[in-house]
Amino acid sequence: MAAHAGMNRPAVCTFFRRHTGKTLIEAVNARRISVAKNLLRRKDLPIQHVCFLSGFNDVPYFSRLFKRTEGIMPKEYRRREPCH
C-alpha cells in the first residue's frame, strides 16, 4: 500500500489515521469482522472456516476480537442471527 501511494509505511499509517480516525489495523479488522458476521449467517460453515475466510489466521484471536467488537462470541452471534 505504501509503495503504491509513493510513501513510506509510517507516513501511510499517519495519513490514514488523520483522515479516518482509525489505525490501518483497526480498519482492516473492522472489515474482517464485517465479513465474518455475514459468513456466520451461513450455518453450514464451521466457525474455524469463517475465521480463515474472513482473513484471520488464528481462531482464538478471531474469537477474542469478535467478542471485543460485537460483545458476544461468534458462536452466540450465529445462534442469534437468522440464516441466509
PDB file of N, CA, C and O in Angstrom:
ATOM      1  N   MET A   1       0.824  -1.171   0.000  1.00  0.00           N
ATOM      2  CA  MET A   1       0.000   0.000   0.000  1.00  0.00           C
ATOM      3  C   MET A   1       0.883   1.255   0.000  1.00  0.00           C
ATOM      4  O   MET A   1       0.603   2.202  -0.725  1.00  0.00           O
ATOM      5  N   ALA A   2       1.929   1.242   0.828  1.00  0.00           N
ATOM      6  CA  ALA A   2       2.822   2.394   0.908  1.00  0.00           C
ATOM      7  C   ALA A   2       3.528   2.632  -0.420  1.00  0.00           C
ATOM      8  O   ALA A   2       3.616   3.775  -0.889  1.00  0.00           O
ATOM      9  N   ALA A   3       4.015   1.563  -1.036  1.00  0.00           N
ATOM     10  CA  ALA A   3       4.706   1.703  -2.316  1.00  0.00           C
ATOM     11  C   ALA A   3       3.759   2.248  -3.386  1.00  0.00           C
ATOM     12  O   ALA A   3       4.139   3.092  -4.199  1.00  0.00           O
ATOM     13  N   HIS A   4       2.540   1.782  -3.377  1.00  0.00           N
ATOM     14  CA  HIS A   4       1.541   2.245  -4.348  1.00  0.00           C
ATOM     15  C   HIS A   4       1.258   3.738  -4.171  1.00  0.00           C
ATOM     16  O   HIS A   4       1.054   4.457  -5.145  1.00  0.00           O
ATOM     17  N   ALA A   5       1.255   4.193  -2.929  1.00  0.00           N
ATOM     18  CA  ALA A   5       0.984   5.604  -2.637  1.00  0.00           C
ATOM     19  C   ALA A   5       2.227   6.475  -2.767  1.00  0.00           C
ATOM     20  O   ALA A   5       2.141   7.693  -2.669  1.00  0.00           O
ATOM     21  N   GLY A   6       3.389   5.841  -2.956  1.00  0.00           N
ATOM     22  CA  GLY A   6       4.635   6.596  -3.049  1.00  0.00           C
ATOM     23  C   GLY A   6       5.062   7.177  -1.714  1.00  0.00           C
ATOM     24  O   GLY A   6       5.694   8.225  -1.653  1.00  0.00           O
ATOM     25  N   MET A   7       4.699   6.497  -0.637  1.00  0.00           N
ATOM     26  CA  MET A   7       5.028   6.958   0.711  1.00  0.00           C
ATOM     27  C   MET A   7       5.686   5.815   1.468  1.00  0.00           C
ATOM     28  O   MET A   7       5.590   4.665   1.059  1.00  0.00           O
ATOM     29  N   ASN A   8       6.339   6.150   2.590  1.00  0.00           N
ATOM     30  CA  ASN A   8       6.857   5.070   3.426  1.00  0.00           C
ATOM     31  C   ASN A   8       5.734   4.608   4.369  1.00  0.00           C
ATOM     32  O   ASN A   8       4.700   5.262   4.499  1.00  0.00           O
ATOM     33  N   ARG A   9       5.949   3.477   5.009  1.00  0.00           N
ATOM     34  CA  ARG A   9       4.898   2.863   5.817  1.00  0.00           C
ATOM     35  C   ARG A   9       4.403   3.766   6.956  1.00  0.00           C
ATOM     36  O   ARG A   9       3.183   3.923   7.131  1.00  0.00           O
ATOM     37  N   PRO A  10       5.301   4.360   7.755  1.00  0.00           N
ATOM     38  CA  PRO A  10       4.804   5.234   8.827  1.00  0.00           C
ATOM     39  C   PRO A  10       3.983   6.419   8.305  1.00  0.00           C
ATOM     40  O   PRO A  10       2.993   6.816   8.920  1.00  0.00           O
ATOM     41  N   ALA A  11       4.361   6.955   7.154  1.00  0.00           N
ATOM     42  CA  ALA A  11       3.619   8.084   6.584  1.00  0.00           C
ATOM     43  C   ALA A  11       2.211   7.654   6.172  1.00  0.00           C
ATOM     44  O   ALA A  11       1.245   8.392   6.388  1.00  0.00           O
ATOM     45  N   VAL A  12       2.086   6.469   5.597  1.00  0.00           N
ATOM     46  CA  VAL A  12       0.767   5.963   5.211  1.00  0.00           C
ATOM     47  C   VAL A  12      -0.100   5.770   6.446  1.00  0.00           C
ATOM     48  O   VAL A  12      -1.272   6.160   6.462  1.00  0.00           O
ATOM     49  N   CYS A  13       0.481   5.190   7.490  1.00  0.00           N
ATOM     50  CA  CYS A  13      -0.278   4.954   8.728  1.00  0.00           C
ATOM     51  C   CYS A  13      -0.737   6.273   9.346  1.00  0.00           C
ATOM     52  O   CYS A  13      -1.890   6.393   9.786  1.00  0.00           O
ATOM     53  N   THR A  14       0.133   7.258   9.372  1.00  0.00           N
ATOM     54  CA  THR A  14      -0.223   8.574   9.911  1.00  0.00           C
ATOM     55  C   THR A  14      -1.302   9.228   9.065  1.00  0.00           C
ATOM     56  O   THR A  14      -2.291   9.757   9.595  1.00  0.00           O
ATOM     57  N   PHE A  15      -1.143   9.208   7.757  1.00  0.00           N
ATOM     58  CA  PHE A  15      -2.123   9.792   6.844  1.00  0.00           C
ATOM     59  C   PHE A  15      -3.490   9.140   7.036  1.00  0.00           C
ATOM     60  O   PHE A  15      -4.506   9.810   7.143  1.00  0.00           O
ATOM     61  N   PHE A  16      -3.500   7.809   7.090  1.00  0.00           N
ATOM     62  CA  PHE A  16      -4.747   7.066   7.235  1.00  0.00           C
ATOM     63  C   PHE A  16      -5.448   7.439   8.536  1.00  0.00           C
ATOM     64  O   PHE A  16      -6.647   7.715   8.553  1.00  0.00           O
ATOM     65  N   ARG A  17      -4.688   7.482   9.619  1.00  0.00           N
ATOM     66  CA  ARG A  17      -5.286   7.793  10.920  1.00  0.00           C
ATOM     67  C   ARG A  17      -5.842   9.214  10.954  1.00  0.00           C
ATOM     68  O   ARG A  17      -6.921   9.447  11.503  1.00  0.00           O
ATOM     69  N   ARG A  18      -5.123  10.149  10.388  1.00  0.00           N
ATOM     70  CA  ARG A  18      -5.597  11.541  10.375  1.00  0.00           C
ATOM     71  C   ARG A  18      -6.897  11.692   9.594  1.00  0.00           C
ATOM     72  O   ARG A  18      -7.737  12.516   9.927  1.00  0.00           O
ATOM     73  N   HIS A  19      -7.055  10.907   8.550  1.00  0.00           N
ATOM     74  CA  HIS A  19      -8.225  11.057   7.692  1.00  0.00           C
ATOM     75  C   HIS A  19      -9.406  10.162   8.059  1.00  0.00           C
ATOM     76  O   HIS A  19     -10.522  10.411   7.622  1.00  0.00           O
ATOM     77  N   THR A  20      -9.160   9.125   8.853  1.00  0.00           N
ATOM     78  CA  THR A  20     -10.252   8.219   9.207  1.00  0.00           C
ATOM     79  C   THR A  20     -10.529   8.162  10.709  1.00  0.00           C
ATOM     80  O   THR A  20     -11.597   7.707  11.115  1.00  0.00           O
ATOM     81  N   GLY A  21      -9.554   8.560  11.511  1.00  0.00           N
ATOM     82  CA  GLY A  21      -9.704   8.452  12.962  1.00  0.00           C
ATOM     83  C   GLY A  21      -9.427   7.056  13.485  1.00  0.00           C
ATOM     84  O   GLY A  21      -9.575   6.791  14.672  1.00  0.00           O
ATOM     85  N   LYS A  22      -9.053   6.150  12.592  1.00  0.00           N
ATOM     86  CA  LYS A  22      -8.731   4.775  12.966  1.00  0.00           C
ATOM     87  C   LYS A  22      -7.334   4.440  12.467  1.00  0.00           C
ATOM     88  O   LYS A  22      -6.880   4.986  11.464  1.00  0.00           O
ATOM     89  N   THR A  23      -6.686   3.493  13.146  1.00  0.00           N
ATOM     90  CA  THR A  23      -5.436   2.992  12.605  1.00  0.00           C
ATOM     91  C   THR A  23      -5.768   2.076  11.424  1.00  0.00           C
ATOM     92  O   THR A  23      -6.911   1.604  11.283  1.00  0.00           O
ATOM     93  N   LEU A  24      -4.791   1.825  10.605  1.00  0.00           N
ATOM     94  CA  LEU A  24      -4.977   0.938   9.465  1.00  0.00           C
ATOM     95  C   LEU A  24      -5.389  -0.457   9.928  1.00  0.00           C
ATOM     96  O   LEU A  24      -6.293  -1.069   9.353  1.00  0.00           O
ATOM     97  N   ILE A  25      -4.774  -0.931  10.990  1.00  0.00           N
ATOM     98  CA  ILE A  25      -5.104  -2.255  11.527  1.00  0.00           C
ATOM     99  C   ILE A  25      -6.546  -2.285  12.037  1.00  0.00           C
ATOM    100  O   ILE A  25      -7.277  -3.255  11.817  1.00  0.00           O
ATOM    101  N   GLU A  26      -6.976  -1.228  12.718  1.00  0.00           N
ATOM    102  CA  GLU A  26      -8.367  -1.169  13.194  1.00  0.00           C
ATOM    103  C   GLU A  26      -9.347  -1.229  12.028  1.00  0.00           C
ATOM    104  O   GLU A  26     -10.364  -1.924  12.096  1.00  0.00           O
ATOM    105  N   ALA A  27      -9.043  -0.521  10.953  1.00  0.00           N
ATOM    106  CA  ALA A  27      -9.923  -0.510   9.785  1.00  0.00           C
ATOM    107  C   ALA A  27      -9.954  -1.877   9.105  1.00  0.00           C
ATOM    108  O   ALA A  27     -11.029  -2.363   8.728  1.00  0.00           O
ATOM    109  N   VAL A  28      -8.806  -2.508   8.968  1.00  0.00           N
ATOM    110  CA  VAL A  28      -8.743  -3.839   8.348  1.00  0.00           C
ATOM    111  C   VAL A  28      -9.511  -4.842   9.209  1.00  0.00           C
ATOM    112  O   VAL A  28     -10.314  -5.630   8.689  1.00  0.00           O
ATOM    113  N   ASN A  29      -9.299  -4.803  10.515  1.00  0.00           N
ATOM    114  CA  ASN A  29     -10.002  -5.739  11.392  1.00  0.00           C
ATOM    115  C   ASN A  29     -11.509  -5.491  11.398  1.00  0.00           C
ATOM    116  O   ASN A  29     -12.295  -6.442  11.444  1.00  0.00           O
ATOM    117  N   ALA A  30     -11.935  -4.240  11.329  1.00  0.00           N
ATOM    118  CA  ALA A  30     -13.367  -3.938  11.264  1.00  0.00           C
ATOM    119  C   ALA A  30     -13.968  -4.535  10.001  1.00  0.00           C
ATOM    120  O   ALA A  30     -15.073  -5.101  10.027  1.00  0.00           O
ATOM    121  N   ARG A  31     -13.265  -4.441   8.900  1.00  0.00           N
ATOM    122  CA  ARG A  31     -13.751  -5.021   7.645  1.00  0.00           C
ATOM    123  C   ARG A  31     -13.805  -6.545   7.745  1.00  0.00           C
ATOM    124  O   ARG A  31     -14.759  -7.175   7.300  1.00  0.00           O
ATOM    125  N   ARG A  32     -12.780  -7.136   8.339  1.00  0.00           N
ATOM    126  CA  ARG A  32     -12.755  -8.590   8.504  1.00  0.00           C
ATOM    127  C   ARG A  32     -13.908  -9.069   9.384  1.00  0.00           C
ATOM    128  O   ARG A  32     -14.535 -10.091   9.095  1.00  0.00           O
ATOM    129  N   ILE A  33     -14.191  -8.337  10.459  1.00  0.00           N
ATOM    130  CA  ILE A  33     -15.309  -8.707  11.347  1.00  0.00           C
ATOM    131  C   ILE A  33     -16.631  -8.583  10.593  1.00  0.00           C
ATOM    132  O   ILE A  33     -17.521  -9.425  10.738  1.00  0.00           O
ATOM    133  N   SER A  34     -16.753  -7.569   9.761  1.00  0.00           N
ATOM    134  CA  SER A  34     -17.963  -7.407   8.950  1.00  0.00           C
ATOM    135  C   SER A  34     -18.161  -8.604   8.024  1.00  0.00           C
ATOM    136  O   SER A  34     -19.263  -9.136   7.901  1.00  0.00           O
ATOM    137  N   VAL A  35     -17.091  -9.032   7.387  1.00  0.00           N
ATOM    138  CA  VAL A  35     -17.153 -10.212   6.517  1.00  0.00           C
ATOM    139  C   VAL A  35     -17.526 -11.443   7.344  1.00  0.00           C
ATOM    140  O   VAL A  35     -18.376 -12.244   6.939  1.00  0.00           O
ATOM    141  N   ALA A  36     -16.910 -11.583   8.518  1.00  0.00           N
ATOM    142  CA  ALA A  36     -17.187 -12.735   9.382  1.00  0.00           C
ATOM    143  C   ALA A  36     -18.656 -12.771   9.798  1.00  0.00           C
ATOM    144  O   ALA A  36     -19.274 -13.838   9.818  1.00  0.00           O
ATOM    145  N   LYS A  37     -19.230 -11.607  10.116  1.00  0.00           N
ATOM    146  CA  LYS A  37     -20.638 -11.562  10.511  1.00  0.00           C
ATOM    147  C   LYS A  37     -21.531 -12.073   9.387  1.00  0.00           C
ATOM    148  O   LYS A  37     -22.486 -12.820   9.635  1.00  0.00           O
ATOM    149  N   ASN A  38     -21.236 -11.712   8.163  1.00  0.00           N
ATOM    150  CA  ASN A  38     -22.020 -12.222   7.034  1.00  0.00           C
ATOM    151  C   ASN A  38     -21.836 -13.728   6.875  1.00  0.00           C
ATOM    152  O   ASN A  38     -22.801 -14.449   6.621  1.00  0.00           O
ATOM    153  N   LEU A  39     -20.616 -14.194   7.013  1.00  0.00           N
ATOM    154  CA  LEU A  39     -20.340 -15.632   6.866  1.00  0.00           C
ATOM    155  C   LEU A  39     -20.969 -16.444   8.000  1.00  0.00           C
ATOM    156  O   LEU A  39     -21.381 -17.592   7.789  1.00  0.00           O
ATOM    157  N   LEU A  40     -21.037 -15.878   9.191  1.00  0.00           N
ATOM    158  CA  LEU A  40     -21.615 -16.609  10.328  1.00  0.00           C
ATOM    159  C   LEU A  40     -23.099 -16.881  10.142  1.00  0.00           C
ATOM    160  O   LEU A  40     -23.651 -17.779  10.775  1.00  0.00           O
ATOM    161  N   ARG A  41     -23.744 -16.157   9.269  1.00  0.00           N
ATOM    162  CA  ARG A  41     -25.166 -16.410   8.992  1.00  0.00           C
ATOM    163  C   ARG A  41     -25.357 -17.703   8.212  1.00  0.00           C
ATOM    164  O   ARG A  41     -26.458 -18.232   8.157  1.00  0.00           O
ATOM    165  N   ARG A  42     -24.281 -18.172   7.603  1.00  0.00           N
ATOM    166  CA  ARG A  42     -24.325 -19.465   6.897  1.00  0.00           C
ATOM    167  C   ARG A  42     -24.019 -20.554   7.910  1.00  0.00           C
ATOM    168  O   ARG A  42     -22.885 -20.720   8.333  1.00  0.00           O
ATOM    169  N   LYS A  43     -25.018 -21.272   8.300  1.00  0.00           N
ATOM    170  CA  LYS A  43     -24.874 -22.288   9.341  1.00  0.00           C
ATOM    171  C   LYS A  43     -24.034 -23.486   8.890  1.00  0.00           C
ATOM    172  O   LYS A  43     -23.569 -24.254   9.717  1.00  0.00           O
ATOM    173  N   ASP A  44     -23.823 -23.623   7.576  1.00  0.00           N
ATOM    174  CA  ASP A  44     -23.063 -24.765   7.064  1.00  0.00           C
ATOM    175  C   ASP A  44     -21.553 -24.566   7.192  1.00  0.00           C
ATOM    176  O   ASP A  44     -20.801 -25.522   7.025  1.00  0.00           O
ATOM    177  N   LEU A  45     -21.096 -23.364   7.493  1.00  0.00           N
ATOM    178  CA  LEU A  45     -19.663 -23.098   7.609  1.00  0.00           C
ATOM    179  C   LEU A  45     -19.219 -23.193   9.066  1.00  0.00           C
ATOM    180  O   LEU A  45     -19.752 -22.487   9.922  1.00  0.00           O
ATOM    181  N   PRO A  46     -18.238 -24.037   9.356  1.00  0.00           N
ATOM    182  CA  PRO A  46     -17.704 -24.074  10.730  1.00  0.00           C
ATOM    183  C   PRO A  46     -17.079 -22.718  11.085  1.00  0.00           C
ATOM    184  O   PRO A  46     -16.566 -22.010  10.224  1.00  0.00           O
ATOM    185  N   ILE A  47     -17.107 -22.375  12.357  1.00  0.00           N
ATOM    186  CA  ILE A  47     -16.561 -21.088  12.794  1.00  0.00           C
ATOM    187  C   ILE A  47     -15.085 -20.972  12.437  1.00  0.00           C
ATOM    188  O   ILE A  47     -14.615 -19.903  12.052  1.00  0.00           O
ATOM    189  N   GLN A  48     -14.344 -22.067  12.524  1.00  0.00           N
ATOM    190  CA  GLN A  48     -12.931 -22.041  12.139  1.00  0.00           C
ATOM    191  C   GLN A  48     -12.789 -21.624  10.671  1.00  0.00           C
ATOM    192  O   GLN A  48     -11.923 -20.831  10.318  1.00  0.00           O
ATOM    193  N   HIS A  49     -13.645 -22.129   9.839  1.00  0.00           N
ATOM    194  CA  HIS A  49     -13.620 -21.794   8.412  1.00  0.00           C
ATOM    195  C   HIS A  49     -13.982 -20.321   8.202  1.00  0.00           C
ATOM    196  O   HIS A  49     -13.370 -19.632   7.393  1.00  0.00           O
ATOM    197  N   VAL A  50     -14.958 -19.824   8.953  1.00  0.00           N
ATOM    198  CA  VAL A  50     -15.335 -18.414   8.889  1.00  0.00           C
ATOM    199  C   VAL A  50     -14.138 -17.548   9.260  1.00  0.00           C
ATOM    200  O   VAL A  50     -13.861 -16.535   8.612  1.00  0.00           O
ATOM    201  N   CYS A  51     -13.422 -17.955  10.294  1.00  0.00           N
ATOM    202  CA  CYS A  51     -12.225 -17.241  10.735  1.00  0.00           C
ATOM    203  C   CYS A  51     -11.240 -17.080   9.581  1.00  0.00           C
ATOM    204  O   CYS A  51     -10.800 -15.968   9.274  1.00  0.00           O
ATOM    205  N   PHE A  52     -10.917 -18.161   8.926  1.00  0.00           N
ATOM    206  CA  PHE A  52      -9.929 -18.125   7.842  1.00  0.00           C
ATOM    207  C   PHE A  52     -10.455 -17.399   6.610  1.00  0.00           C
ATOM    208  O   PHE A  52      -9.720 -16.635   5.975  1.00  0.00           O
ATOM    209  N   LEU A  53     -11.713 -17.606   6.269  1.00  0.00           N
ATOM    210  CA  LEU A  53     -12.285 -16.926   5.102  1.00  0.00           C
ATOM    211  C   LEU A  53     -12.366 -15.416   5.276  1.00  0.00           C
ATOM    212  O   LEU A  53     -12.335 -14.669   4.300  1.00  0.00           O
ATOM    213  N   SER A  54     -12.470 -14.960   6.512  1.00  0.00           N
ATOM    214  CA  SER A  54     -12.561 -13.519   6.749  1.00  0.00           C
ATOM    215  C   SER A  54     -11.197 -12.862   6.939  1.00  0.00           C
ATOM    216  O   SER A  54     -11.120 -11.671   7.212  1.00  0.00           O
ATOM    217  N   GLY A  55     -10.128 -13.642   6.772  1.00  0.00           N
ATOM    218  CA  GLY A  55      -8.789 -13.053   6.758  1.00  0.00           C
ATOM    219  C   GLY A  55      -7.987 -13.209   8.026  1.00  0.00           C
ATOM    220  O   GLY A  55      -6.869 -12.688   8.117  1.00  0.00           O
ATOM    221  N   PHE A  56      -8.516 -13.909   9.011  1.00  0.00           N
ATOM    222  CA  PHE A  56      -7.774 -14.153  10.247  1.00  0.00           C
ATOM    223  C   PHE A  56      -7.030 -15.476  10.129  1.00  0.00           C
ATOM    224  O   PHE A  56      -7.473 -16.379   9.438  1.00  0.00           O
ATOM    225  N   ASN A  57      -5.908 -15.576  10.829  1.00  0.00           N
ATOM    226  CA  ASN A  57      -5.101 -16.801  10.786  1.00  0.00           C
ATOM    227  C   ASN A  57      -5.121 -17.568  12.099  1.00  0.00           C
ATOM    228  O   ASN A  57      -4.532 -18.637  12.194  1.00  0.00           O
ATOM    229  N   ASP A  58      -5.783 -17.006  13.113  1.00  0.00           N
ATOM    230  CA  ASP A  58      -5.748 -17.582  14.453  1.00  0.00           C
ATOM    231  C   ASP A  58      -7.161 -17.544  15.043  1.00  0.00           C
ATOM    232  O   ASP A  58      -7.715 -16.464  15.281  1.00  0.00           O
ATOM    233  N   VAL A  59      -7.740 -18.713  15.271  1.00  0.00           N
ATOM    234  CA  VAL A  59      -9.120 -18.796  15.747  1.00  0.00           C
ATOM    235  C   VAL A  59      -9.305 -18.150  17.124  1.00  0.00           C
ATOM    236  O   VAL A  59     -10.260 -17.387  17.314  1.00  0.00           O
ATOM    237  N   PRO A  60      -8.421 -18.399  18.098  1.00  0.00           N
ATOM    238  CA  PRO A  60      -8.611 -17.736  19.395  1.00  0.00           C
ATOM    239  C   PRO A  60      -8.559 -16.200  19.295  1.00  0.00           C
ATOM    240  O   PRO A  60      -9.352 -15.508  19.930  1.00  0.00           O
ATOM    241  N   TYR A  61      -7.640 -15.674  18.483  1.00  0.00           N
ATOM    242  CA  TYR A  61      -7.561 -14.220  18.300  1.00  0.00           C
ATOM    243  C   TYR A  61      -8.844 -13.706  17.640  1.00  0.00           C
ATOM    244  O   TYR A  61      -9.398 -12.682  18.059  1.00  0.00           O
ATOM    245  N   PHE A  62      -9.317 -14.412  16.622  1.00  0.00           N
ATOM    246  CA  PHE A  62     -10.560 -14.036  15.947  1.00  0.00           C
ATOM    247  C   PHE A  62     -11.712 -13.980  16.953  1.00  0.00           C
ATOM    248  O   PHE A  62     -12.468 -13.010  16.997  1.00  0.00           O
ATOM    249  N   SER A  63     -11.824 -14.994  17.784  1.00  0.00           N
ATOM    250  CA  SER A  63     -12.908 -15.053  18.768  1.00  0.00           C
ATOM    251  C   SER A  63     -12.812 -13.910  19.773  1.00  0.00           C
ATOM    252  O   SER A  63     -13.823 -13.288  20.108  1.00  0.00           O
ATOM    253  N   ARG A  64     -11.602 -13.627  20.266  1.00  0.00           N
ATOM    254  CA  ARG A  64     -11.411 -12.525  21.222  1.00  0.00           C
ATOM    255  C   ARG A  64     -11.763 -11.182  20.592  1.00  0.00           C
ATOM    256  O   ARG A  64     -12.449 -10.355  21.196  1.00  0.00           O
ATOM    257  N   LEU A  65     -11.281 -10.947  19.377  1.00  0.00           N
ATOM    258  CA  LEU A  65     -11.551  -9.685  18.696  1.00  0.00           C
ATOM    259  C   LEU A  65     -13.040  -9.548  18.382  1.00  0.00           C
ATOM    260  O   LEU A  65     -13.619  -8.473  18.537  1.00  0.00           O
ATOM    261  N   PHE A  66     -13.662 -10.636  17.964  1.00  0.00           N
ATOM    262  CA  PHE A  66     -15.096 -10.618  17.682  1.00  0.00           C
ATOM    263  C   PHE A  66     -15.863 -10.238  18.950  1.00  0.00           C
ATOM    264  O   PHE A  66     -16.732  -9.379  18.923  1.00  0.00           O
ATOM    265  N   LYS A  67     -15.522 -10.865  20.068  1.00  0.00           N
ATOM    266  CA  LYS A  67     -16.202 -10.565  21.333  1.00  0.00           C
ATOM    267  C   LYS A  67     -15.960  -9.119  21.740  1.00  0.00           C
ATOM    268  O   LYS A  67     -16.877  -8.438  22.206  1.00  0.00           O
ATOM    269  N   ARG A  68     -14.739  -8.635  21.560  1.00  0.00           N
ATOM    270  CA  ARG A  68     -14.423  -7.259  21.932  1.00  0.00           C
ATOM    271  C   ARG A  68     -15.221  -6.250  21.098  1.00  0.00           C
ATOM    272  O   ARG A  68     -15.699  -5.252  21.610  1.00  0.00           O
ATOM    273  N   THR A  69     -15.399  -6.543  19.822  1.00  0.00           N
ATOM    274  CA  THR A  69     -16.086  -5.583  18.951  1.00  0.00           C
ATOM    275  C   THR A  69     -17.603  -5.748  18.943  1.00  0.00           C
ATOM    276  O   THR A  69     -18.327  -4.772  18.856  1.00  0.00           O
ATOM    277  N   GLU A  70     -18.084  -6.981  19.056  1.00  0.00           N
ATOM    278  CA  GLU A  70     -19.522  -7.247  18.958  1.00  0.00           C
ATOM    279  C   GLU A  70     -20.189  -7.516  20.303  1.00  0.00           C
ATOM    280  O   GLU A  70     -21.411  -7.546  20.387  1.00  0.00           O
ATOM    281  N   GLY A  71     -19.394  -7.774  21.324  1.00  0.00           N
ATOM    282  CA  GLY A  71     -19.960  -8.008  22.656  1.00  0.00           C
ATOM    283  C   GLY A  71     -20.378  -9.437  22.927  1.00  0.00           C
ATOM    284  O   GLY A  71     -20.793  -9.752  24.045  1.00  0.00           O
ATOM    285  N   ILE A  72     -20.305 -10.289  21.917  1.00  0.00           N
ATOM    286  CA  ILE A  72     -20.646 -11.705  22.074  1.00  0.00           C
ATOM    287  C   ILE A  72     -19.669 -12.541  21.244  1.00  0.00           C
ATOM    288  O   ILE A  72     -19.053 -12.038  20.309  1.00  0.00           O
ATOM    289  N   MET A  73     -19.574 -13.812  21.604  1.00  0.00           N
ATOM    290  CA  MET A  73     -18.691 -14.723  20.870  1.00  0.00           C
ATOM    291  C   MET A  73     -19.323 -15.070  19.516  1.00  0.00           C
ATOM    292  O   MET A  73     -20.551 -14.975  19.352  1.00  0.00           O
ATOM    293  N   PRO A  74     -18.507 -15.475  18.541  1.00  0.00           N
ATOM    294  CA  PRO A  74     -19.047 -15.824  17.221  1.00  0.00           C
ATOM    295  C   PRO A  74     -20.144 -16.888  17.274  1.00  0.00           C
ATOM    296  O   PRO A  74     -21.145 -16.784  16.561  1.00  0.00           O
ATOM    297  N   LYS A  75     -19.994 -17.863  18.137  1.00  0.00           N
ATOM    298  CA  LYS A  75     -20.999 -18.932  18.246  1.00  0.00           C
ATOM    299  C   LYS A  75     -22.346 -18.359  18.689  1.00  0.00           C
ATOM    300  O   LYS A  75     -23.396 -18.740  18.169  1.00  0.00           O
ATOM    301  N   GLU A  76     -22.312 -17.443  19.655  1.00  0.00           N
ATOM    302  CA  GLU A  76     -23.546 -16.814  20.132  1.00  0.00           C
ATOM    303  C   GLU A  76     -24.144 -15.923  19.047  1.00  0.00           C
ATOM    304  O   GLU A  76     -25.357 -15.888  18.857  1.00  0.00           O
ATOM    305  N   TYR A  77     -23.302 -15.198  18.323  1.00  0.00           N
ATOM    306  CA  TYR A  77     -23.775 -14.356  17.216  1.00  0.00           C
ATOM    307  C   TYR A  77     -24.514 -15.214  16.198  1.00  0.00           C
ATOM    308  O   TYR A  77     -25.595 -14.861  15.747  1.00  0.00           O
ATOM    309  N   ARG A  78     -23.923 -16.336  15.862  1.00  0.00           N
ATOM    310  CA  ARG A  78     -24.540 -17.252  14.896  1.00  0.00           C
ATOM    311  C   ARG A  78     -25.902 -17.737  15.393  1.00  0.00           C
ATOM    312  O   ARG A  78     -26.857 -17.816  14.642  1.00  0.00           O
ATOM    313  N   ARG A  79     -25.988 -18.042  16.662  1.00  0.00           N
ATOM    314  CA  ARG A  79     -27.232 -18.546  17.234  1.00  0.00           C
ATOM    315  C   ARG A  79     -28.338 -17.486  17.175  1.00  0.00           C
ATOM    316  O   ARG A  79     -29.499 -17.810  16.967  1.00  0.00           O
ATOM    317  N   ARG A  80     -27.976 -16.216  17.319  1.00  0.00           N
ATOM    318  CA  ARG A  80     -28.960 -15.135  17.352  1.00  0.00           C
ATOM    319  C   ARG A  80     -29.378 -14.649  15.977  1.00  0.00           C
ATOM    320  O   ARG A  80     -30.473 -14.090  15.818  1.00  0.00           O
ATOM    321  N   GLU A  81     -28.524 -14.783  14.978  1.00  0.00           N
ATOM    322  CA  GLU A  81     -28.789 -14.240  13.649  1.00  0.00           C
ATOM    323  C   GLU A  81     -29.581 -15.220  12.794  1.00  0.00           C
ATOM    324  O   GLU A  81     -29.373 -16.423  12.869  1.00  0.00           O
ATOM    325  N   PRO A  82     -30.472 -14.696  11.947  1.00  0.00           N
ATOM    326  CA  PRO A  82     -31.221 -15.574  11.023  1.00  0.00           C
ATOM    327  C   PRO A  82     -30.296 -16.155   9.952  1.00  0.00           C
ATOM    328  O   PRO A  82     -29.279 -15.567   9.616  1.00  0.00           O
ATOM    329  N   CYS A  83     -30.669 -17.288   9.425  1.00  0.00           N
ATOM    330  CA  CYS A  83     -29.891 -17.955   8.362  1.00  0.00           C
ATOM    331  C   CYS A  83     -30.038 -17.206   7.053  1.00  0.00           C
ATOM    332  O   CYS A  83     -31.003 -16.508   6.815  1.00  0.00           O
ATOM    333  N   HIS A  84     -29.078 -17.453   6.184  1.00  0.00           N
ATOM    334  CA  HIS A  84     -29.175 -16.976   4.789  1.00  0.00           C
ATOM    335  C   HIS A  84     -29.520 -18.127   3.889  1.00  0.00           C
ATOM    336  O   HIS A  84     -29.180 -19.200   4.002  1.00  0.00           O
TER     337      HIS A  84
END
